[in-house]
Coordinates of C-alpha atoms in Angstrom, one line a residue:
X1 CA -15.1 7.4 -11.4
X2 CA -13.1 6.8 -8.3
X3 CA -15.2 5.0 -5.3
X4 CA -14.3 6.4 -1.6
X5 CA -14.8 4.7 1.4
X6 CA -15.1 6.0 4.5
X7 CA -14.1 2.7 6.8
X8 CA -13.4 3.2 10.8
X9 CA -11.9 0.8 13.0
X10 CA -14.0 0.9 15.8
X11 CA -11.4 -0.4 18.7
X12 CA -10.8 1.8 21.4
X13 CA -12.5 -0.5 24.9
X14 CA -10.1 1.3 27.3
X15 CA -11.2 4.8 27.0
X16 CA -14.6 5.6 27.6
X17 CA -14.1 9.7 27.2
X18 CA -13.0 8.3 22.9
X19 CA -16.1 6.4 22.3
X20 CA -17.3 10.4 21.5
X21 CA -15.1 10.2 18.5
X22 CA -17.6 7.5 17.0
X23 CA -20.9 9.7 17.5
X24 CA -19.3 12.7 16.2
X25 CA -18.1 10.8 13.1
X26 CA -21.5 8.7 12.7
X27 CA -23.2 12.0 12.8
X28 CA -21.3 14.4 10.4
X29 CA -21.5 11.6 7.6
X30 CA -25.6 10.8 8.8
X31 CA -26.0 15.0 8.5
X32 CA -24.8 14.7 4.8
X33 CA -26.4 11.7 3.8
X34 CA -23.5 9.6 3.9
X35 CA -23.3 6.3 5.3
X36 CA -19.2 5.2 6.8
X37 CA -18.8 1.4 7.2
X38 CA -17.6 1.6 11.5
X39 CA -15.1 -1.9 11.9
X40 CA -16.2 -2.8 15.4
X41 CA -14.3 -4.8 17.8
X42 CA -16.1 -7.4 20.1
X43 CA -15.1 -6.1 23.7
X44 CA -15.5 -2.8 22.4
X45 CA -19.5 -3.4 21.4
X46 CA -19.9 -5.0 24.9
X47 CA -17.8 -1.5 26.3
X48 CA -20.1 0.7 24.7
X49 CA -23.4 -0.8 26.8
X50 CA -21.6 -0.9 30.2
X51 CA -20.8 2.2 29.2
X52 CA -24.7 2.8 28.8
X53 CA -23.7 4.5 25.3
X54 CA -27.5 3.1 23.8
X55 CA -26.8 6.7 21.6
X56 CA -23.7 5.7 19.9
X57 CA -25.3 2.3 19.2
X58 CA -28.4 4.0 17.6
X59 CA -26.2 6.7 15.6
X60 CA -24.3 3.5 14.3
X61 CA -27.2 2.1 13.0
X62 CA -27.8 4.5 10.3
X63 CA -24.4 2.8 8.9
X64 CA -22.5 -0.2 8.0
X65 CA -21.4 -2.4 10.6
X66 CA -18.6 -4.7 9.9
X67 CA -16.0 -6.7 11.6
X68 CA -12.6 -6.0 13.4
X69 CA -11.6 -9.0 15.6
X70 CA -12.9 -10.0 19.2
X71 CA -10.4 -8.2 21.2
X72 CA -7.7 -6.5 19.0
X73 CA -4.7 -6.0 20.4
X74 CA -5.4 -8.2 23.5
X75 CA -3.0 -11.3 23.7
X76 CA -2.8 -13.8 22.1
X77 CA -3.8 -11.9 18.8
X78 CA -5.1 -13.3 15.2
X79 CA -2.0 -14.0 14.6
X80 CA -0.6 -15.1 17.8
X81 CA -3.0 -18.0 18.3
X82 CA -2.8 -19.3 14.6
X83 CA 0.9 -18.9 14.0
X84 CA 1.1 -23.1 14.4
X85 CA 1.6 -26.1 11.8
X86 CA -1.9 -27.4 11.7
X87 CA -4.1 -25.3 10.4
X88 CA -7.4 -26.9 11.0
X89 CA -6.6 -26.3 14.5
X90 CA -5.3 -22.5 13.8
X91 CA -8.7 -22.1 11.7
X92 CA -10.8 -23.4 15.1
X93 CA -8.9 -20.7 17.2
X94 CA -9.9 -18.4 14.8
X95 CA -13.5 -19.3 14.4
X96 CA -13.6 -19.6 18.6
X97 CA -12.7 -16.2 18.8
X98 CA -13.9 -14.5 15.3
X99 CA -17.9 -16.0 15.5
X100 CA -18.0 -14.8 19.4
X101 CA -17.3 -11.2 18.2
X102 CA -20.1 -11.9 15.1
X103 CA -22.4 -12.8 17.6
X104 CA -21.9 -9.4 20.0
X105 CA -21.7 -7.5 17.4
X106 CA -25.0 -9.4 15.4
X107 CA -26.7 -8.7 18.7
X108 CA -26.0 -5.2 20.1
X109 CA -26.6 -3.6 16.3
X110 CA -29.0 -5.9 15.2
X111 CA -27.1 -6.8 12.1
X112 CA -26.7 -10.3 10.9
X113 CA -24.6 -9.9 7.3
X114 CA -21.1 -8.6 7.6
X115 CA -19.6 -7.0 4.3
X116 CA -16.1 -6.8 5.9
X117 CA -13.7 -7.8 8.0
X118 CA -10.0 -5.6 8.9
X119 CA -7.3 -7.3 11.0
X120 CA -6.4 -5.5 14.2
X121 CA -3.0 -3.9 13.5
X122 CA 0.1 -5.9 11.9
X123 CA -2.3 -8.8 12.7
X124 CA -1.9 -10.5 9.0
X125 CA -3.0 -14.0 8.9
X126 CA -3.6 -16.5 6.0
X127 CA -5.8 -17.9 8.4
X128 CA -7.9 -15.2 9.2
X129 CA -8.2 -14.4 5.4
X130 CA -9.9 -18.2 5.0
X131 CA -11.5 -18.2 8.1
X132 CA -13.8 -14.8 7.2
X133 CA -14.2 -16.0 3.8
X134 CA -15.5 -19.2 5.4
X135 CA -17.9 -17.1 7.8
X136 CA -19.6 -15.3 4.5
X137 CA -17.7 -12.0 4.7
X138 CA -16.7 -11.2 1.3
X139 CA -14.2 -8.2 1.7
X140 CA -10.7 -7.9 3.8
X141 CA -9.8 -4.3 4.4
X142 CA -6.8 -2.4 5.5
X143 CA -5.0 -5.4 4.3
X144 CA -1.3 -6.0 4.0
X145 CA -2.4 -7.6 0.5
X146 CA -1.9 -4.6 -2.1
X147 CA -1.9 -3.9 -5.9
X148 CA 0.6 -1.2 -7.3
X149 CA -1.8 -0.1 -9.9
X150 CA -4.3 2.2 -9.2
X151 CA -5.7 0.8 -5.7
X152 CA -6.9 -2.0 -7.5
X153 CA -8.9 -4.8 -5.7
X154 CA -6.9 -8.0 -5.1
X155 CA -8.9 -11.5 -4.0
X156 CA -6.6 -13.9 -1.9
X157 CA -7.5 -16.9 -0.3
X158 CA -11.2 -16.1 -1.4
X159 CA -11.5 -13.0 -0.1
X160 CA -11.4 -9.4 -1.5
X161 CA -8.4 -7.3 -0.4
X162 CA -8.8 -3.7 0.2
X163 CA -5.9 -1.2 1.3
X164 CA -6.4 1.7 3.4
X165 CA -5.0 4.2 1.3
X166 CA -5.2 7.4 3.6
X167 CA -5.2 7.5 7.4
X168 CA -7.4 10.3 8.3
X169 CA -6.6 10.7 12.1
X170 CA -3.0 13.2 12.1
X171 CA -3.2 14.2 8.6
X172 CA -6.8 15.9 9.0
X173 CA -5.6 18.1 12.1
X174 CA -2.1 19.0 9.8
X175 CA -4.1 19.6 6.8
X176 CA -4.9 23.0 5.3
X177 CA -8.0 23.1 3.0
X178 CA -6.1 23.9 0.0
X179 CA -3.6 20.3 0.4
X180 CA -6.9 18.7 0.8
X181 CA -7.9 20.0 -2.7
X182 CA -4.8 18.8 -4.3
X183 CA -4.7 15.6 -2.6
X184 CA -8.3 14.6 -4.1
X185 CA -7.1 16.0 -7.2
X186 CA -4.8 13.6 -7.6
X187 CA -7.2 10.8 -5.9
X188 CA -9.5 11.6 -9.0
X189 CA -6.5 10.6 -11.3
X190 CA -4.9 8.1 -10.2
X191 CA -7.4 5.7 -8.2
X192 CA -10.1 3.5 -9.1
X193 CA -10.7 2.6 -5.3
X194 CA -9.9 4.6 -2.6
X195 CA -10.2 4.4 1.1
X196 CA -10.1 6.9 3.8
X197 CA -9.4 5.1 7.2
X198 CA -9.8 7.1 10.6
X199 CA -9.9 5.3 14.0
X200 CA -12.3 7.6 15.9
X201 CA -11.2 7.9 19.3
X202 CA -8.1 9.5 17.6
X203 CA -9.5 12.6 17.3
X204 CA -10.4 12.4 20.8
X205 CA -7.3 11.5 23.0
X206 CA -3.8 11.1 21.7
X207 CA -2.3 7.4 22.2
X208 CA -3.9 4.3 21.1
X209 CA -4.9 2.1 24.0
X210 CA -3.3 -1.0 22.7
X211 CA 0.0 1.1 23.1
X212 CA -0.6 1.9 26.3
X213 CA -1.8 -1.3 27.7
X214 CA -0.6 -4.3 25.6
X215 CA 2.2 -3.0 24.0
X216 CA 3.9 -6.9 23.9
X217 CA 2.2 -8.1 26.8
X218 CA -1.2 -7.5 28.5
X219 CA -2.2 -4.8 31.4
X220 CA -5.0 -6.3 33.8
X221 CA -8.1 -4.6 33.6
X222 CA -8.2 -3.6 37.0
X223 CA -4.6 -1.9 36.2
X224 CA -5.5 -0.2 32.3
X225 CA -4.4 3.5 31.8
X226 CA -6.4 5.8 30.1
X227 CA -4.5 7.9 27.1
X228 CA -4.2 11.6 27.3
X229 CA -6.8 14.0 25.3
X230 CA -6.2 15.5 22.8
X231 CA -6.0 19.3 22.7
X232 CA -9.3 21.0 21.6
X233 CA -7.8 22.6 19.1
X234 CA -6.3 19.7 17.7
X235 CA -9.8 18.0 18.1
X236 CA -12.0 21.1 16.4
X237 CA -9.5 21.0 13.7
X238 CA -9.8 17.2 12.9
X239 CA -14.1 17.7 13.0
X240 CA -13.4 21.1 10.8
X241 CA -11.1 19.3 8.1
X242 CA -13.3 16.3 7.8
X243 CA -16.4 18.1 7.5
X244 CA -14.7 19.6 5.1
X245 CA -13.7 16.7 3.5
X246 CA -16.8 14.8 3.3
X247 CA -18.4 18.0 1.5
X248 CA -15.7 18.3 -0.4
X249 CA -16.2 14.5 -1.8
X250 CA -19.4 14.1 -2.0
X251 CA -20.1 17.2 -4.2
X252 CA -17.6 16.0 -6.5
X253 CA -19.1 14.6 -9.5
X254 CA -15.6 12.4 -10.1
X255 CA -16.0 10.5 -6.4
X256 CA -18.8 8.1 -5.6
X257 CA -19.0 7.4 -1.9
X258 CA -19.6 4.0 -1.1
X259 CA -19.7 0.9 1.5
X260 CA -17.9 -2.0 1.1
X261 CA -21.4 -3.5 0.6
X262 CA -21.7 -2.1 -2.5
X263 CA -18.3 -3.0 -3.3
X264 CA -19.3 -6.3 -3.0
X265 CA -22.3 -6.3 -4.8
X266 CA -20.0 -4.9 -7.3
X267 CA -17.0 -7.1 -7.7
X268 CA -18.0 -10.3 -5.6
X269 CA -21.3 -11.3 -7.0
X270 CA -20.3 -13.0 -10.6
X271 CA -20.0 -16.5 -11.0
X272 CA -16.8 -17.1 -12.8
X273 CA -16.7 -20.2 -15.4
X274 CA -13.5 -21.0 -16.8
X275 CA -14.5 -22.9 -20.5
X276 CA -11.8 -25.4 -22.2
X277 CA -11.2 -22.7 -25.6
X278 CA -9.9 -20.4 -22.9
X279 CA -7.3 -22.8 -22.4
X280 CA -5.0 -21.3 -25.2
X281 CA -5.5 -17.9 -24.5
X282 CA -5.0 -18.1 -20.9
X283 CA -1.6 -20.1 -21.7
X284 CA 0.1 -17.1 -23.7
X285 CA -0.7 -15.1 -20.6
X286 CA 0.9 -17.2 -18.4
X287 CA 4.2 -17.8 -21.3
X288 CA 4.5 -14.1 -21.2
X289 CA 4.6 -13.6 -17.2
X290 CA 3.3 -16.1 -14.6
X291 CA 1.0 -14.4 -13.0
X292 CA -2.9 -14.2 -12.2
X293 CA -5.0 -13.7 -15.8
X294 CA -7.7 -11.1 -16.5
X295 CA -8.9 -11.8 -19.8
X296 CA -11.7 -13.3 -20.8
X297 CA -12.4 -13.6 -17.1
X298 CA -10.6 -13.1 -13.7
X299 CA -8.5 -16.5 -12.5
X300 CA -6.4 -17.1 -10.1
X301 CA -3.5 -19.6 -10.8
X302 CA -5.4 -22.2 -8.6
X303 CA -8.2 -22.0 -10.7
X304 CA -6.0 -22.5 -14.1
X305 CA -5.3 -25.5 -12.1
X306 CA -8.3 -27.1 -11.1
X307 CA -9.8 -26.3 -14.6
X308 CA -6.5 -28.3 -17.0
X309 CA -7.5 -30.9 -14.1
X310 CA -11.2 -31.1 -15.0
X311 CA -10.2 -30.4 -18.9
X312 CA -7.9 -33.9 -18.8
X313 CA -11.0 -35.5 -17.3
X314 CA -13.2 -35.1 -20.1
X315 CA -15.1 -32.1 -18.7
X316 CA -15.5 -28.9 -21.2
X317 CA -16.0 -26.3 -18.1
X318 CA -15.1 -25.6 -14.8
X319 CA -16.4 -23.5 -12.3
X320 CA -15.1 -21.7 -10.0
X321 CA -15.0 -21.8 -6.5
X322 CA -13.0 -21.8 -3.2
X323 CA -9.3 -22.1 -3.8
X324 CA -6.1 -23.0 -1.6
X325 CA -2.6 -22.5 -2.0
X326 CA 0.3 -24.4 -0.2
X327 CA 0.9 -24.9 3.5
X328 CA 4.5 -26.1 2.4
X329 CA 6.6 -24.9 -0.5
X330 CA 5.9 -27.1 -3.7
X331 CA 8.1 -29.3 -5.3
X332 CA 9.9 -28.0 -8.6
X333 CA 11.5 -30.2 -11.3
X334 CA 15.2 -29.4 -11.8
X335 CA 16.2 -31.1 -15.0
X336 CA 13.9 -31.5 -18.1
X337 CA 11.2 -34.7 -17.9
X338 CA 9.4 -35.8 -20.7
X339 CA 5.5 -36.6 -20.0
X340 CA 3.3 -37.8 -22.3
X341 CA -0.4 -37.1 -22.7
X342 CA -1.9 -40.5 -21.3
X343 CA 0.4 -39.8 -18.3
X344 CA -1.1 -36.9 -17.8
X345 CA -4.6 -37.7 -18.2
X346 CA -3.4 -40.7 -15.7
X347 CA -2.4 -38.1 -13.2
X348 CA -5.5 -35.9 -13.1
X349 CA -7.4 -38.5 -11.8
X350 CA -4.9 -39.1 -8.8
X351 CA -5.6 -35.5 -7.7
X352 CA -9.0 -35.0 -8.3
X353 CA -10.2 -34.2 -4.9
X354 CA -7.6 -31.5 -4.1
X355 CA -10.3 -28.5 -5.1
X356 CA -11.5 -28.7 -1.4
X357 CA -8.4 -28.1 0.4
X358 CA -4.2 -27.0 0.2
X359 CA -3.0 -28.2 -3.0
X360 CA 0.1 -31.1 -2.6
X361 CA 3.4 -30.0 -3.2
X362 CA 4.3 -32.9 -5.3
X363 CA 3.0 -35.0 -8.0
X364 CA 3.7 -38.3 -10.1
X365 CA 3.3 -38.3 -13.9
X366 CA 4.6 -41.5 -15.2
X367 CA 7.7 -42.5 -13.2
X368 CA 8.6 -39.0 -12.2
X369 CA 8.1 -36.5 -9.6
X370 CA 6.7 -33.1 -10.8
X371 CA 5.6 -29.5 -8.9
X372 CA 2.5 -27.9 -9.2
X373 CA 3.6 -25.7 -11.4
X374 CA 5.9 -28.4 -13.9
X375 CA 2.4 -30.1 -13.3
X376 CA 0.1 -27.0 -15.1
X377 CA 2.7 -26.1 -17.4
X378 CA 2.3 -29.4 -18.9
X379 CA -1.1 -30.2 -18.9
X380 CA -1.4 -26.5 -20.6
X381 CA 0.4 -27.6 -23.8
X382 CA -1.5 -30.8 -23.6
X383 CA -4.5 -29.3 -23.6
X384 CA -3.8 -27.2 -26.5
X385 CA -2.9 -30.0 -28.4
X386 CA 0.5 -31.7 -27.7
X387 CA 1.4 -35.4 -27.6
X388 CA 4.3 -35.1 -25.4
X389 CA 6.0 -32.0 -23.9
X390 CA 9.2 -31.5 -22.3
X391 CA 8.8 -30.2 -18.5
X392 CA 11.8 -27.6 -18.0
X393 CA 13.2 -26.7 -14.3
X394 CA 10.9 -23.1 -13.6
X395 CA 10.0 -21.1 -10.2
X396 CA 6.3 -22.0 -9.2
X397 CA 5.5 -18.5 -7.9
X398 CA 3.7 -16.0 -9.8
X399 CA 5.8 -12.4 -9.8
X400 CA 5.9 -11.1 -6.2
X401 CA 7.5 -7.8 -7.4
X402 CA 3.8 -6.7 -7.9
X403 CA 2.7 -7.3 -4.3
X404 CA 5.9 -6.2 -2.6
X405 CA 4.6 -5.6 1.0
X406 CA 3.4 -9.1 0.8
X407 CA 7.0 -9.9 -0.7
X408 CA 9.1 -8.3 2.2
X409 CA 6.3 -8.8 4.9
X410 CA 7.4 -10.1 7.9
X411 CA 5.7 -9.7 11.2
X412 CA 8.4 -10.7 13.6
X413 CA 8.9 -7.8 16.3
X414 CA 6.2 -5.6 15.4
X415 CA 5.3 -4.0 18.3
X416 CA 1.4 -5.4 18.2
X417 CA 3.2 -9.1 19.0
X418 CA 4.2 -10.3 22.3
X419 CA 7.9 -11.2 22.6
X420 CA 7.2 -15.1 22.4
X421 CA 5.6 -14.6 18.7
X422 CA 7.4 -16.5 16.6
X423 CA 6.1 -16.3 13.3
X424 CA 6.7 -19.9 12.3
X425 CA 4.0 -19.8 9.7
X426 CA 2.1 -16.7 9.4
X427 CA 4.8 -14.7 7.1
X428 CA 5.4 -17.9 4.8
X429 CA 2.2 -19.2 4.9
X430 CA 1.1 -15.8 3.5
X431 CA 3.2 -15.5 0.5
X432 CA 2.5 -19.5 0.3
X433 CA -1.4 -18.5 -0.9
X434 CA -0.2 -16.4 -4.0
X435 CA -1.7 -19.3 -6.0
X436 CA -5.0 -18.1 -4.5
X437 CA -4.4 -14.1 -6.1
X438 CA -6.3 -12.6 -8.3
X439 CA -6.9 -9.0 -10.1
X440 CA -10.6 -7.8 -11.8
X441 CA -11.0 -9.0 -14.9
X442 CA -10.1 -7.0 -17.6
X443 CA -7.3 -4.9 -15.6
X444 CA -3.5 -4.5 -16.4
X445 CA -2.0 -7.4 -15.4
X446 CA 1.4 -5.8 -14.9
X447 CA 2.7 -2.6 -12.9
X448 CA 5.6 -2.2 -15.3

């Protein structure tokens, strides 16, 4: 069974003749009893009732609402205005911006639960990715955090990453029915999640607003140009192919069509409890390749972590909760220390309280400094049994070949920044949360 959704981001406040692109979407999918999960931006839901569009509000309440930042591409962006040092500070810009669009939003659709969240183009930000989690919005879509096996879900920094696997808006007006067929063939085979992402004013006019207003730096109001329209051609095509589509799909005993609701309910809900006998099994998954474990459960390295922490102290269980990364890169031994298990025990209870926030980048165990990672090793073969162990000089991060847009991301110059975006933080900071990754249980661990 492969699971489609059918997400929209909902952005386009500029062009009032494009908010048509959202009815005729909402109503194709309402026609066929299917419900689309419609990303909405903030100024875009206040657009839409000075534009006295109550219909496109009503047709949108048949489906899913979810989030897609206050004001998109509108300077500063997410990550504009959280790309700094201090990150409580970074999180209240967020929430200042992120809980004002909630609230439009809550209040024009009537909604107060938001499955998901989806960053505004290029607009990765370790930030935002705590900050929504934070707010109660369990999924992240159309993320720059993806799995190479299968479209597999990926949490980071306690949140549920989703990739938009197809864009819908050029390839529908391109397609002929018969690559449609074979493209959902293969969608049947090879994908256990798959999402098919359209921005609806797309089919209506043919430039993005963003580009043609804040492309690096923002156009007054007063002064905002309207993209051209499409062709109707091009525009009956688009409504013929994805009619066609959503048919297609939902006849198709191999495809479920879902919300990211559901996909919540289906992979966020558990309660995950990490028990002390895991401890040796979870080990030779970590010898073999250090990297987040599936089996018995689904753990993160931060949880591994917190749990050998708990395990020194006497506890037998540990459950799991909200985890952190790094803001800075950890510490790493390099030469061989010797630690014995009273130092260790000794050196759980100095970092007892880190479960609530970034985890330090150094430690003490006896007389010597140790990383977070020379610091789990450790308490691993303690745990399983040994006196002493020897501490050998080892990367801390888990095996960023397996996430490589998050390995060779890097946000500097893309054309949704301004030219004063530095990216001091946001890029790092990203890759600095890996601790915080984690796959389904059960899954392949490996894309090799």
């Amino acid at each position: 069974m492969t699971y489609i959704v059918f997400s929209f981001d909902t952005e386009d406040y500029v062009n009032p003749q494009a908010a048509d692109g959202i009815l005729n979407c909402a109503n194709i999918l309402k026609d066929e009893g299917v419900r689309g999960c419609f990303n909405i931006v903030g100024k875009l839901a206040e657009a839409l009732v000075k534009w006295g569009r109550q219909d496109i509000i009503d047709a949108l309440k048949y489906h899913e609402i979810d989030l897609h930042s206050y004001a998109h591409s509108w300077h500063p962006t997410i990550n504009e205005y959280t790309d700094i040092e201090d990150f409580e500070e970074a999180k209240s810009r967020f929430f200042d911006n992120e809980k004002k669009a909630r609230a439009i939003t809550s209040d024009i659709f009537g909604v107060d639960y938001f499955p998901a969240a989806c960053p505004p183009g290029a607009s990765t930000s370790y930030v935002a990715h705590y900050g929504y989690a934070e707010m109660g919005v369990p999924i992240y879509c159309g993320d720059d955090l993806q799995d190479a096996v299968r479209g597999r879900n990926v949490w980071s920094c306690n949140i549920l990453s989703t990739d938009y696997h197809l864009y819908l808006d050029r390839y529908l007006i391109g397609a002929t029915k018969e690559v449609l067929d074979a493209k959902f063939e293969s969608v049947a085979a090879e994908k256990d999640v798959y999402v098919l992402a359209h921005h609806p004013q797309m089919a209506i006019i043919d430039e993005f607003c963003d580009i043609v207003n804040f492309f690096g730096k923002n156009t007054p109001e007063a002064e905002w140009k309207l993209s051209k329209p499409k062709t109707k051609e091009d525009t009956a095509k688009f409504y013929e192919n994805f009619t066609y589509l959503v048919k297609k799909i939902k006849a198709d005993p191999r495809f479920k069509i879902v919300t990211y609701s559901e996909l919540a309910d289906m992979y966020c809900k558990d309660k995950r409890t990490l028990k002390i006998e895991e401890i040796p099994g979870i080990k030779a998954q970590l010898n073999e390749l250090f990297f987040p474990v599936t089996t018995p459960d689904s753990y993160c390295i931060t949880d591994i972590f917190l749990a050998c922490r708990d395990f020194l102290l006497g506890k037998a269980s540990h459950e799991c909760g909200f985890v952190y990364g790094f803001l800075n890169t950890p510490y790493a031994a390099d030469k061989e220390i010797t630690v014995t298990v009273e130092e260790m025990k000794e050196s759980a209870k100095a970092i007892a309280d880190v479960g609530n926030y970034f985890l330090p980048e150094k430690f003490t165990v006896g007389s010597y400094d140790v990383g977070p990672a020379d610091w789990l090793r450790a308490a691993l073969e303690i745990l399983c049994g040994a006196d002493k162990t020897v501490i050998k000089p080892a990367s801390w991060q888990i095996d960023m070949d397996q996430f490589p847009r998050v390995r060779d991301l890097n946000l500097k110059g893309s054309w949704v920044h301004s030219e004063s975006f530095e990216d001091k933080y946001i890029t790092d900071r990203f890759r600095l949360q890996s601790w915080t990754y984690r796959l389904a249980k059960g899954t392949k661990r490996t894309i090799y």
